[in-house]
Amino acid sequence: MRTALDAMGGDHAPQPNIDGAIAALQGDPNLEVVLVGDEGLLEDLVGKSGYSGERLEIRHSDGVVEMCEKPTDALRSKPNCSIAVCWQMMASRDVDAVVSAGHTGAVVAAGLRTRLFLKGVKRPGIAVAVPTIVGQSVLMDVGANPAARPEHLYQYGIMGEIYAREVLEVEDVRVGLMNIGSEDGKGTELVQEAHALLSTRPLKDRYIGNVEGRGVYQGEADVIICEGFVGNVVLKVSEGVAQMMLGTVAKTVVENLSSEREHAGNLLRKMSQRFVHNESGGAPLLGIDGICIIGHGSSNAHSITNALRVATTFRDRRINSQIVEAIAAHKVS
């Protein structure tokens, strides 16, 4: 497995990316990592780490897409920036996967420019695993395609089902459609048309119908489909609410304990691990002819290591082959 890692992507890059790559290499003897970024800086930091450099390559790039920049403009003015070089390497089959904790919009835009779509896939989407009271669910799309069409949402159901089954190891996957109500006839024209497709096509055996926002975290479905704009709002609001609630509970509970404060603090930290991006590593851009894992901007070394591990899991579980086969069997004209 050979993976291009956007070494310059992320709020604290490049150090966490280097540390995460080294940890991943030490844990997987079959992994090769190409650090893409400022060659001089990366060589210096890798040298200081004391790592031998085995199976670790450095590829020079010019510039990085900053979080404040518009992706399309930045990619046009910086054609050899780190994330662009990563995608160029995958397009030329120099690497099997791309991992980045950089600007999500730039990661997606650079990927779409390569047109590296799996056969039959109309538009790739980002799938993220969210915690529920009964385990985990897949929310897709969370930002790659804010102007989705009904057939895109239908394909997200197909791809999300495979991701939930093969990566999250969910049996008998239930697929739901995000809507403002559970009844038929609710929602926009887009949602109603997607509902009709899901109800009549081969995926209907997995489809449980509309799911309201509160049902996401109740575990009403194992895969929840939505357009990228809605999914991104849901994800960001959820992150904010989780941080606020955990912080409030921790402050209230720990400060009012007369004993066992340390034990209570440890339990709360353990509970919070279900809600942090560091454990999942990142979200896959499904539908790409290759593997792309998008990490959170604040990813630390641990989350980068996990993202590299997830990329390998995708290869081992033949996710892309399964998507191509399923899309062909469930083709929407």
mmCIF file of N, CA, C and O in Angstrom, residues 9 21 40 96 117 129 146 153 155 167 181 210 241 246 254 261 280 293 295 298 331:
data_model
loop_
_atom_site.group_PDB
_atom_site.id
_atom_site.type_symbol
_atom_site.label_atom_id
_atom_site.label_comp_id
_atom_site.label_asym_id
_atom_site.label_seq_id
_atom_site.Cartn_x
_atom_site.Cartn_y
_atom_site.Cartn_z
ATOM 1 N N GLY A 9 -1.113 19.907 4.994
ATOM 2 C CA GLY A 9 -2.526 20.109 5.296
ATOM 3 C C GLY A 9 -2.833 19.984 6.777
ATOM 4 O O GLY A 9 -2.348 19.073 7.441
ATOM 5 N N ALA A 21 2.595 9.675 10.295
ATOM 6 C CA ALA A 21 3.094 8.794 9.239
ATOM 7 C C ALA A 21 4.117 7.812 9.781
ATOM 8 O O ALA A 21 4.089 6.614 9.454
ATOM 9 N N GLY A 40 12.562 20.831 1.822
ATOM 10 C CA GLY A 40 13.590 21.179 2.788
ATOM 11 C C GLY A 40 13.089 21.080 4.217
ATOM 12 O O GLY A 40 13.774 20.530 5.094
ATOM 13 N N ASP A 96 -1.611 4.664 -4.283
ATOM 14 C CA ASP A 96 -2.924 4.021 -4.219
ATOM 15 C C ASP A 96 -3.954 4.893 -3.518
ATOM 16 O O ASP A 96 -5.162 4.696 -3.692
ATOM 17 N N PHE A 117 -13.366 9.272 -11.368
ATOM 18 C CA PHE A 117 -14.587 8.696 -10.847
ATOM 19 C C PHE A 117 -14.609 7.197 -11.156
ATOM 20 O O PHE A 117 -14.171 6.771 -12.217
ATOM 21 N N ALA A 129 -18.662 8.758 9.699
ATOM 22 C CA ALA A 129 -19.284 7.920 10.722
ATOM 23 C C ALA A 129 -19.606 8.782 11.939
ATOM 24 O O ALA A 129 -18.724 9.468 12.468
ATOM 25 N N PRO A 146 -23.012 19.912 -2.826
ATOM 26 C CA PRO A 146 -24.128 20.689 -2.272
ATOM 27 C C PRO A 146 -25.290 20.874 -3.243
ATOM 28 O O PRO A 146 -26.348 21.366 -2.850
ATOM 29 N N LEU A 153 -28.201 11.040 -4.824
ATOM 30 C CA LEU A 153 -28.577 10.570 -3.489
ATOM 31 C C LEU A 153 -28.807 9.059 -3.487
ATOM 32 O O LEU A 153 -28.455 8.366 -2.526
ATOM 33 N N GLN A 155 -27.294 6.877 -5.397
ATOM 34 C CA GLN A 155 -25.979 6.235 -5.406
ATOM 35 C C GLN A 155 -25.276 6.375 -4.054
ATOM 36 O O GLN A 155 -24.518 5.487 -3.663
ATOM 37 N N VAL A 167 -16.648 -1.484 6.400
ATOM 38 C CA VAL A 167 -15.709 -0.768 7.270
ATOM 39 C C VAL A 167 -16.218 -0.676 8.703
ATOM 40 O O VAL A 167 -15.487 -0.938 9.655
ATOM 41 N N GLY A 181 -39.637 15.322 7.813
ATOM 42 C CA GLY A 181 -40.695 14.512 8.400
ATOM 43 C C GLY A 181 -40.583 13.087 7.888
ATOM 44 O O GLY A 181 -39.979 12.835 6.844
ATOM 45 N N ASN A 210 -37.966 7.968 5.170
ATOM 46 C CA ASN A 210 -37.450 9.251 5.632
ATOM 47 C C ASN A 210 -37.026 9.190 7.099
ATOM 48 O O ASN A 210 -37.662 8.511 7.917
ATOM 49 N N VAL A 241 -22.596 21.174 19.330
ATOM 50 C CA VAL A 241 -23.459 20.745 20.442
ATOM 51 C C VAL A 241 -22.729 19.734 21.326
ATOM 52 O O VAL A 241 -22.794 19.801 22.561
ATOM 53 N N LEU A 246 -20.565 18.223 26.432
ATOM 54 C CA LEU A 246 -19.520 17.518 27.173
ATOM 55 C C LEU A 246 -18.781 18.468 28.107
ATOM 56 O O LEU A 246 -18.467 18.124 29.253
ATOM 57 N N VAL A 254 -17.727 17.247 37.669
ATOM 58 C CA VAL A 254 -16.431 17.171 38.342
ATOM 59 C C VAL A 254 -16.305 18.204 39.442
ATOM 60 O O VAL A 254 -15.808 17.901 40.547
ATOM 61 N N ARG A 261 -12.842 12.709 41.918
ATOM 62 C CA ARG A 261 -12.870 13.645 40.787
ATOM 63 C C ARG A 261 -12.045 13.123 39.610
ATOM 64 O O ARG A 261 -12.447 13.249 38.461
ATOM 65 N N SER A 280 -11.587 8.127 14.500
ATOM 66 C CA SER A 280 -12.000 7.617 13.189
ATOM 67 C C SER A 280 -10.961 7.897 12.119
ATOM 68 O O SER A 280 -10.925 7.237 11.089
ATOM 69 N N ILE A 293 -8.949 9.848 1.879
ATOM 70 C CA ILE A 293 -9.425 10.002 3.246
ATOM 71 C C ILE A 293 -9.177 11.449 3.661
ATOM 72 O O ILE A 293 -8.043 11.937 3.612
ATOM 73 N N GLY A 295 -9.155 14.179 6.580
ATOM 74 C CA GLY A 295 -9.092 14.340 8.029
ATOM 75 C C GLY A 295 -9.593 15.698 8.469
ATOM 76 O O GLY A 295 -9.714 16.631 7.675
ATOM 77 N N SER A 298 -7.987 19.941 12.567
ATOM 78 C CA SER A 298 -7.234 19.928 13.824
ATOM 79 C C SER A 298 -6.668 18.548 14.149
ATOM 80 O O SER A 298 -6.337 18.260 15.307
ATOM 81 N N LYS A 331 -28.229 0.337 -11.669
ATOM 82 C CA LYS A 331 -28.035 1.508 -12.534
ATOM 83 C C LYS A 331 -29.292 2.351 -12.635
ATOM 84 O O LYS A 331 -30.390 1.828 -12.847
#
